[in-house]
Coordinates of C-alpha atoms in Angstrom, one line a residue:
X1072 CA 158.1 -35.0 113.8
X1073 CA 159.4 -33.8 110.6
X1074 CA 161.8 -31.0 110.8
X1075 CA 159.0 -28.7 108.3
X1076 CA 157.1 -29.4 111.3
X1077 CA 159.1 -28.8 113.9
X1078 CA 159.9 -25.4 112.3
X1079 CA 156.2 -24.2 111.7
X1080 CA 155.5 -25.2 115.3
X1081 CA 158.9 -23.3 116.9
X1082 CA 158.0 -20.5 114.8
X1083 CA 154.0 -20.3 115.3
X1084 CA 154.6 -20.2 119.0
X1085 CA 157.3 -17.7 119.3
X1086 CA 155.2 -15.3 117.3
X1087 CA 152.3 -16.3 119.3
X1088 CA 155.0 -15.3 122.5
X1089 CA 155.0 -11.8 121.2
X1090 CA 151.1 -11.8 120.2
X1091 CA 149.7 -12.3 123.8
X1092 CA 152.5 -10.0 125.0
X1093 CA 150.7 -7.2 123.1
X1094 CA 147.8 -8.6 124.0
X1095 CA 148.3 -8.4 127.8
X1096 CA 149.3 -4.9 127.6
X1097 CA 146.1 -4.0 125.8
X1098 CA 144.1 -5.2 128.4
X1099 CA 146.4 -3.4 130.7
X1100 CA 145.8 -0.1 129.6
X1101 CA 141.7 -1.0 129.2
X1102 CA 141.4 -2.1 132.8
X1103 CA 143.1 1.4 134.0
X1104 CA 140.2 3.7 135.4
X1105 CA 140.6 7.2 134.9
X1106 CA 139.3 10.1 136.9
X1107 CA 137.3 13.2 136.5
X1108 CA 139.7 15.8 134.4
X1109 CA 141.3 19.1 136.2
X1110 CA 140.0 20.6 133.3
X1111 CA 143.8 21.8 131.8
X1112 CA 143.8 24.3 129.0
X1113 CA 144.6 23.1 125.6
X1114 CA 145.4 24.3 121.9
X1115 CA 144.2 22.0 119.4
X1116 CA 147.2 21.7 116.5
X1117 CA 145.9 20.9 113.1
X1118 CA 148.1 21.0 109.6
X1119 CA 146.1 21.3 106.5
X1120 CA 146.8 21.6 102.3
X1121 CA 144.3 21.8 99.9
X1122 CA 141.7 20.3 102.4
X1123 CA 138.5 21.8 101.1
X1124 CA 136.6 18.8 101.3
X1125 CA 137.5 18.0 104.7
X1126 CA 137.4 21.0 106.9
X1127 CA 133.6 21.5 107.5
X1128 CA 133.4 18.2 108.9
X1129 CA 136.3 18.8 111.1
X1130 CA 135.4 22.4 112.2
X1131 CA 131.8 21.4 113.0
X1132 CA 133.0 18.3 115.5
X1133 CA 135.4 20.7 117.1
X1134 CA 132.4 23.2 117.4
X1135 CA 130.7 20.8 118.8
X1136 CA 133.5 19.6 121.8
X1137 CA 131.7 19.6 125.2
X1138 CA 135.7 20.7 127.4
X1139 CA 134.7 23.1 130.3
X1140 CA 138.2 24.3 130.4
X1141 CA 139.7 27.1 128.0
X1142 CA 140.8 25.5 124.6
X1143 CA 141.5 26.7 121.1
X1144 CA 142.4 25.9 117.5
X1145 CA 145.1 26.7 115.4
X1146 CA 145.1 25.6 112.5
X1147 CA 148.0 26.2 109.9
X1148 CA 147.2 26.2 106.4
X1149 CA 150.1 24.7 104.4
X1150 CA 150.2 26.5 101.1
X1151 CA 146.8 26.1 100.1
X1152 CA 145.6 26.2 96.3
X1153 CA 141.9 25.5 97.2
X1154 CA 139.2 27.0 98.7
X1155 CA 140.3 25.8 102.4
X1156 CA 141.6 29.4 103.7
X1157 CA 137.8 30.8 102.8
X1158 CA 136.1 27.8 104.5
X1159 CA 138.2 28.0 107.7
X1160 CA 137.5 32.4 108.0
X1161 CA 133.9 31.7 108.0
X1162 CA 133.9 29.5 110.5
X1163 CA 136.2 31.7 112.6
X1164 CA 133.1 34.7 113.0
X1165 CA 131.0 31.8 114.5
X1166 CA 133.4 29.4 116.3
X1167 CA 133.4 28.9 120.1
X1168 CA 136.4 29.6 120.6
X1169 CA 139.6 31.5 119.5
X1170 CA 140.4 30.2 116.0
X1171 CA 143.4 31.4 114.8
X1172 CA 145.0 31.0 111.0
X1173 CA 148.4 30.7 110.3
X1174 CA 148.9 30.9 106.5
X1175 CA 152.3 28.9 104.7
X1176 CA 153.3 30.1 101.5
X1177 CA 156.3 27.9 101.2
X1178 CA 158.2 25.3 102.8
X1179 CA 162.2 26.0 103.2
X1180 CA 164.8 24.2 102.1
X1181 CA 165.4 20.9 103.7
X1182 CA 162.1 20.8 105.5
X1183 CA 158.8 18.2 105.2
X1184 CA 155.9 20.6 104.2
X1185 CA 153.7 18.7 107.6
X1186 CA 156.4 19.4 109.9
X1187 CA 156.9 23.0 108.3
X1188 CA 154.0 23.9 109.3
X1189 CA 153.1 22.1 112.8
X1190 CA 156.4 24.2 113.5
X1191 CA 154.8 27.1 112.5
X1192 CA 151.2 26.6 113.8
X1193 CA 153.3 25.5 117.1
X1194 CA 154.8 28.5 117.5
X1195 CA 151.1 30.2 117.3
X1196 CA 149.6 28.1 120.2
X1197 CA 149.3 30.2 123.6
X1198 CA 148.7 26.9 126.0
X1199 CA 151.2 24.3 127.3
X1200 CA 148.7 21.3 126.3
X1201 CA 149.0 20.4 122.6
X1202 CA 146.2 18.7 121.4
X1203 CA 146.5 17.1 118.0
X1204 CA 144.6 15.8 115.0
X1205 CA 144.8 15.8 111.4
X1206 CA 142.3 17.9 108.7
X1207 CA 140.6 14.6 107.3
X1208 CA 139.4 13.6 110.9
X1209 CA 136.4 14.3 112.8
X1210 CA 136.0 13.4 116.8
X1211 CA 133.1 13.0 119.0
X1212 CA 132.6 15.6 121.2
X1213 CA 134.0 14.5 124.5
X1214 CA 137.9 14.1 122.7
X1215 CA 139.4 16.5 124.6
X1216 CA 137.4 15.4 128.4
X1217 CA 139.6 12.5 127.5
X1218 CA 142.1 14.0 126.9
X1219 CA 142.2 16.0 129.8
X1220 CA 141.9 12.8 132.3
X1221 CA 145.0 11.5 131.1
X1222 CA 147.1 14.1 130.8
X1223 CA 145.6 15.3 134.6
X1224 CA 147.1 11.8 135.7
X1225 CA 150.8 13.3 135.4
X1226 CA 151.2 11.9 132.1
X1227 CA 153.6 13.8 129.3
X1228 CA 152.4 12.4 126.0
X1229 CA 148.8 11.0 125.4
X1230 CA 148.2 8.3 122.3
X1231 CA 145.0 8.1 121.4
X1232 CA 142.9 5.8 118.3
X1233 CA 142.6 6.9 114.5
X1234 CA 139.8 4.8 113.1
X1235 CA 138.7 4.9 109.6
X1236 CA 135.2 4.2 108.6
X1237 CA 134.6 0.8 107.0
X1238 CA 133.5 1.2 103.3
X1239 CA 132.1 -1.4 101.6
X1240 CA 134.4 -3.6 99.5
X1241 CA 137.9 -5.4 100.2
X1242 CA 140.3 -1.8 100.1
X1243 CA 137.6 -0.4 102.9
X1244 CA 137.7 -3.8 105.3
X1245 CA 141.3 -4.1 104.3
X1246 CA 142.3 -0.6 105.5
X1247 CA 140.4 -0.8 108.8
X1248 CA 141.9 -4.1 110.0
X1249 CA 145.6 -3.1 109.3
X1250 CA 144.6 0.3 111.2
X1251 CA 143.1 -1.9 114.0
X1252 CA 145.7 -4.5 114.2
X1253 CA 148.3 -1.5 114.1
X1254 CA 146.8 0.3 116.9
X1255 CA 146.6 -2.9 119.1
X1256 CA 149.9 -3.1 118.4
X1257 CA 151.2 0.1 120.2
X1258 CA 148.7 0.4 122.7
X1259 CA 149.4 -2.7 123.8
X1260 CA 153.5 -2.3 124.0
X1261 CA 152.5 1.1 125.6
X1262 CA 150.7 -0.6 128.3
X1263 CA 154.5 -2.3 129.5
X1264 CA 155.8 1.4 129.1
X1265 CA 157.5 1.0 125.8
X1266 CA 155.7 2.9 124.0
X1267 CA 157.4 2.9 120.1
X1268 CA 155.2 5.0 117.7
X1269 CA 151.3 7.0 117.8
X1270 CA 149.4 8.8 115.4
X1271 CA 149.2 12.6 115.0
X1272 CA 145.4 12.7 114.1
X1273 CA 144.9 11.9 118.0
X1274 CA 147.5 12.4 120.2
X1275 CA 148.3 15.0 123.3
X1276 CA 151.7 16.4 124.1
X1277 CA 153.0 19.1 126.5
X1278 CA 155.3 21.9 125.0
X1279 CA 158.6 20.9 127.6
X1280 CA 158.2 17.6 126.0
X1281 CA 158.8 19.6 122.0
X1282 CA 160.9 21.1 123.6
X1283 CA 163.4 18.6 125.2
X1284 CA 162.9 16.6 122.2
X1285 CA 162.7 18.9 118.6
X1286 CA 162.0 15.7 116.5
X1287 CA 160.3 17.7 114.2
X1288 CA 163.3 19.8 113.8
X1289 CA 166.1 17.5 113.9
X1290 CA 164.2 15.0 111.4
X1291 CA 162.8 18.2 109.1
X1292 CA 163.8 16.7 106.1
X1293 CA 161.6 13.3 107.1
X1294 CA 158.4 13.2 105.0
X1295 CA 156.4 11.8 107.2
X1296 CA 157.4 10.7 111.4
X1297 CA 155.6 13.9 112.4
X1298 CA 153.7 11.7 114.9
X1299 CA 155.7 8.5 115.3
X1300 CA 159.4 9.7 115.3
X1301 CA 158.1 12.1 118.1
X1302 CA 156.9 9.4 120.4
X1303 CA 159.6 6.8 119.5
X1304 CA 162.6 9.5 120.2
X1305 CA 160.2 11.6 123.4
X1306 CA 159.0 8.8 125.2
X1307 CA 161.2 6.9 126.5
X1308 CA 161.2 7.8 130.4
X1309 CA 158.3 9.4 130.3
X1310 CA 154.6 9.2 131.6
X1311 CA 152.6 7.9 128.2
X1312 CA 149.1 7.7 128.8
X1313 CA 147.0 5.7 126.4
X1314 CA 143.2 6.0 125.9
X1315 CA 141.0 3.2 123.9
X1316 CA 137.7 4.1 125.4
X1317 CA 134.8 4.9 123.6
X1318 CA 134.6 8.1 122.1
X1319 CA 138.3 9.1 122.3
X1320 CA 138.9 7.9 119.2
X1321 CA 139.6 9.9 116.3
X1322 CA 137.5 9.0 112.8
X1323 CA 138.7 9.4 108.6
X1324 CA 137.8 8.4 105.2
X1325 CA 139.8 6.1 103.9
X1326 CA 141.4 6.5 100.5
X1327 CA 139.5 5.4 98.0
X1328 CA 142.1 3.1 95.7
X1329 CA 144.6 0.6 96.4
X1330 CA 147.4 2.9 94.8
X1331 CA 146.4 6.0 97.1
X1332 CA 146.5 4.0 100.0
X1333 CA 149.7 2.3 99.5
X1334 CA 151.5 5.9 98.9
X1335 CA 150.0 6.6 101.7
X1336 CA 151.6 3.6 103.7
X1337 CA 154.9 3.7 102.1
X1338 CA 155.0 7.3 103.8
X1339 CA 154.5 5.8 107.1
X1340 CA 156.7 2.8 106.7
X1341 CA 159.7 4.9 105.3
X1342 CA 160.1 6.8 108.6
X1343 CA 160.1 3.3 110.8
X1344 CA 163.8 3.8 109.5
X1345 CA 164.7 6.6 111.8
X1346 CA 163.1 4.7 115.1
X1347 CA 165.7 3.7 117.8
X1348 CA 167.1 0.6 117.5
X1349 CA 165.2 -1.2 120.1
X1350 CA 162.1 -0.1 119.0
X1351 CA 163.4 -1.6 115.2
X1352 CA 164.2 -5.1 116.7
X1353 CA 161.0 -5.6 118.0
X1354 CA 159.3 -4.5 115.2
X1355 CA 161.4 -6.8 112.5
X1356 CA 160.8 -9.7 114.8
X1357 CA 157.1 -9.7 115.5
X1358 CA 156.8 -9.3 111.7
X1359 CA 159.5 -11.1 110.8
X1360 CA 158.7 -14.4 112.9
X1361 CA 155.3 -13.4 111.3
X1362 CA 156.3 -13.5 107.8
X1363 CA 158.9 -16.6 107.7
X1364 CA 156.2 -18.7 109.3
X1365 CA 153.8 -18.0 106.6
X1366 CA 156.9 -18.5 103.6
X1367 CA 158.0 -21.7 105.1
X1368 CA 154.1 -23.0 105.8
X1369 CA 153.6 -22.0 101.6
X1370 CA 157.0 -23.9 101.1
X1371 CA 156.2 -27.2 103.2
X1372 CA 152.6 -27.5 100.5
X1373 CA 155.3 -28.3 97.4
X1374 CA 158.3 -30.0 98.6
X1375 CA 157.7 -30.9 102.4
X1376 CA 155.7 -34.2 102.4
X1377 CA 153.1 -33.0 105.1
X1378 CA 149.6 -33.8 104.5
X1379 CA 146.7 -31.5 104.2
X1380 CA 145.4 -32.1 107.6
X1381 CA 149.0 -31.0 109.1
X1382 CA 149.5 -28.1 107.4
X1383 CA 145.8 -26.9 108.3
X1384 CA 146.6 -28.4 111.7
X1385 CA 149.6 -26.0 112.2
X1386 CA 147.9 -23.2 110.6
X1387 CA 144.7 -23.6 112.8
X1388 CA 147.6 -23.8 116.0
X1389 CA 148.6 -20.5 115.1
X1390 CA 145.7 -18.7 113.8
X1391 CA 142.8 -19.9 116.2
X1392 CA 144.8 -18.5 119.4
X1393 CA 145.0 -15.2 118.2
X1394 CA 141.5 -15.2 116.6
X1395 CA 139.6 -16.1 119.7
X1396 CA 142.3 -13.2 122.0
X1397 CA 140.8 -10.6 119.2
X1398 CA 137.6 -11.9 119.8
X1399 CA 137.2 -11.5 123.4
X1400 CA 139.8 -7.9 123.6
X1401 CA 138.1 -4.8 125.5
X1402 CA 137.4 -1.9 123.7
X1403 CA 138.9 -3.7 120.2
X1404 CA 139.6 -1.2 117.5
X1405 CA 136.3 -2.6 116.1
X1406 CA 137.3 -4.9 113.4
X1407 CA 135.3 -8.4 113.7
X1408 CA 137.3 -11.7 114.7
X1409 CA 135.4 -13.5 112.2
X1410 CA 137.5 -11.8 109.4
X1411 CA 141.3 -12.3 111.5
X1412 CA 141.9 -15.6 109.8
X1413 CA 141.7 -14.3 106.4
X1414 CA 143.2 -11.2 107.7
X1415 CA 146.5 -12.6 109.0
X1416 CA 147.1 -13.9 105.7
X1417 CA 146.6 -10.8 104.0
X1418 CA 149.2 -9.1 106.6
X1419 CA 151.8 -11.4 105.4
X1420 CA 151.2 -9.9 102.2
X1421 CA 151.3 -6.6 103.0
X1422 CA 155.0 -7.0 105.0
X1423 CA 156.2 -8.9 102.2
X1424 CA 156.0 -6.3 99.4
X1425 CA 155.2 -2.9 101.6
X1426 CA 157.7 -3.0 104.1
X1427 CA 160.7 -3.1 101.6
X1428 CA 159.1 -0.7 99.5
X1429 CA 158.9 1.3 102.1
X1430 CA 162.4 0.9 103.4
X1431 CA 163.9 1.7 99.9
X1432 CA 162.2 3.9 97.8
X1433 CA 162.0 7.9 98.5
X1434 CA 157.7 8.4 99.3
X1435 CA 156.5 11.6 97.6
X1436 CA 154.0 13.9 98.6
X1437 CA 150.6 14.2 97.3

């Protein structure tokens, strides 16, 4: 063997290592069975600015929950412009439960205008169960029974799904598989217990938990790492429960342009540099391992000698493994294996030119 060879082959199986590690621990968390809730009380946490065009949808699918136990919303309206403040008062004569308005006119000094006013809509919430979700999401109507079963189980923190609807077009199948593969990705180091990162448009956590660990506060000046700085920094010793089933999920829009969306993941990658250190080796290796593969495999077509049938050889080695695990994963994200090949080129793509992006330049707000 040729070292080009030799390398592609070292490299395709240690990132394959790391793939059906995550993989196991997917189907870890799916085969856990779960048990009728104690029907907990909760306060649903939402952060909105200028959200006009989402709020009905969101207020009508938490009208439309089905939790027997006591619940409400707060919602904190982060110096809104628009016609969200109106929306939300007229749904509060009508809703089910206690909605209560907490209205931002600015964000201090030094502060990130989300955690600003999560702070402030936290300090509004009367129960010890903090349900959260973002203003551009709806969720089916048995979100917080979910909920409620896992955090019943002893559990501190709860990381749930945020799936986007699949819009026609590259961008809309684009954005769904990196949200899939990304979910599959910290569920399944969740199910070994080292949980590293969740998403605030579905997630539970218990007030001690804020409490012990004021991420929000001690990271103010973060733009975004509302949601993943909190589980990467809380977690660690703690019961995490993660739920994949069937209508615990969360569901978005996707932005609607390639520039809109990568502001938008820029945000997300730029707090990645405040994880703990563990949590940052893994992730540079599985996407590292990831990335060199791919750079060396495009290097070995010009100046390597292999043959065509090698290099598709290797690549099939790689690629075909992880295609048929996707294929046959419980409760997947709901992304089709047919389109992973394709995919996992795509992601090399993405790390190369988002990652550093991310890592480097200041994200803005908008």
């Amino acid at each position: 063997m040729m070292i080009w060879e030799w390398t592609l082959l070292s490299l395709g199986l240690l990132w394959l290592g790391g793939w059906v590690w995550v993989w196991l621990g997917w189907w870890r968390v799916a085969r856990k069975k779960h048990d009728i809730g104690c029907l907990q009380s909760f306060s649903i946490l939402v952060a909105a600015h200028n959200e006009e065009s989402n709020l009905p949808a969101l207020l009508t699918s938490l009208a439309k929950l089905t939790f027997a136990g006591e619940w409400e919303l707060v919602l904190a309206l982060d110096r809104c412009t628009d016609s969200s403040k109106k929306i939300a008062e007229q749904a509060k004569a009508s809703f089910p439960v206690s909605l209560k308005l907490v209205q931002i006119t600015a964000t201090p000094a030094g502060w990130s205008p989300k955690k600003w006013a999560l702070t402030q809509g936290l300090a509004a919430c009367r129960f010890d169960n903090l349900a959260l979700t973002d203003a551009d999401c709806v969720v089916s109507a048995g979100w917080l029974d979910f909920l409620d079963q896992h955090l019943c189980q002893g559990k501190d923190l709860v990381l749930g799904l945020g799936k986007y609807e699949v819009k026609k077009g590259l961008l809309g199948r684009v954005i769904a598989w990196e949200t899939a593969f990304t979910a599959f990705q910290f569920a399944g180091a969740a199910g070994w217990g080292h949980a590293y990162m969740g998403l605030g448009r579905n997630m539970a956590v218990r007030k001690k938990l804020l409490a012990e660990n004021p991420v929000w506060e001690t990271r103010r000046a973060v733009l975004s790492g509302d949601d993943d700085l909190l589980v990467n920094h809380a977690s660690k010793g703690r019961a995490v429960g993660v739920m994949i089933e069937t209508g615990s999920e969360s569901w978005s829009v996707p932005r609607e342009s390639w520039p809109k969306w990568f502001r938008q993941k820029m945000r997300h990658v730029s707090s990645s540099a405040y994880y703990q250190r563990q949590s940052q080796f893994w992730l540079a290796a599985f996407h590292g391992v990831h990335g060199i593969w791919w750079g060396v495999w495009a290097m070995a077509w010009g100046i390597s000698g292999l043959t065509p049938e090698s290099l598709f050889a290797l690549y099939c080695l790689r690629v075909l493994p992880a295609t048929l695990g996707w294929a046959i994963m419980p409760n997947k994200p709901g992304v089709a294996w047919i389109a992973y090949p394709a995919l996992d080129f795509f992601y090399f793509l993405y790390n190369l030119t988002l990652i550093p992006l991310g890592l480097i330049r200041r994200p803005s707000w908008t």
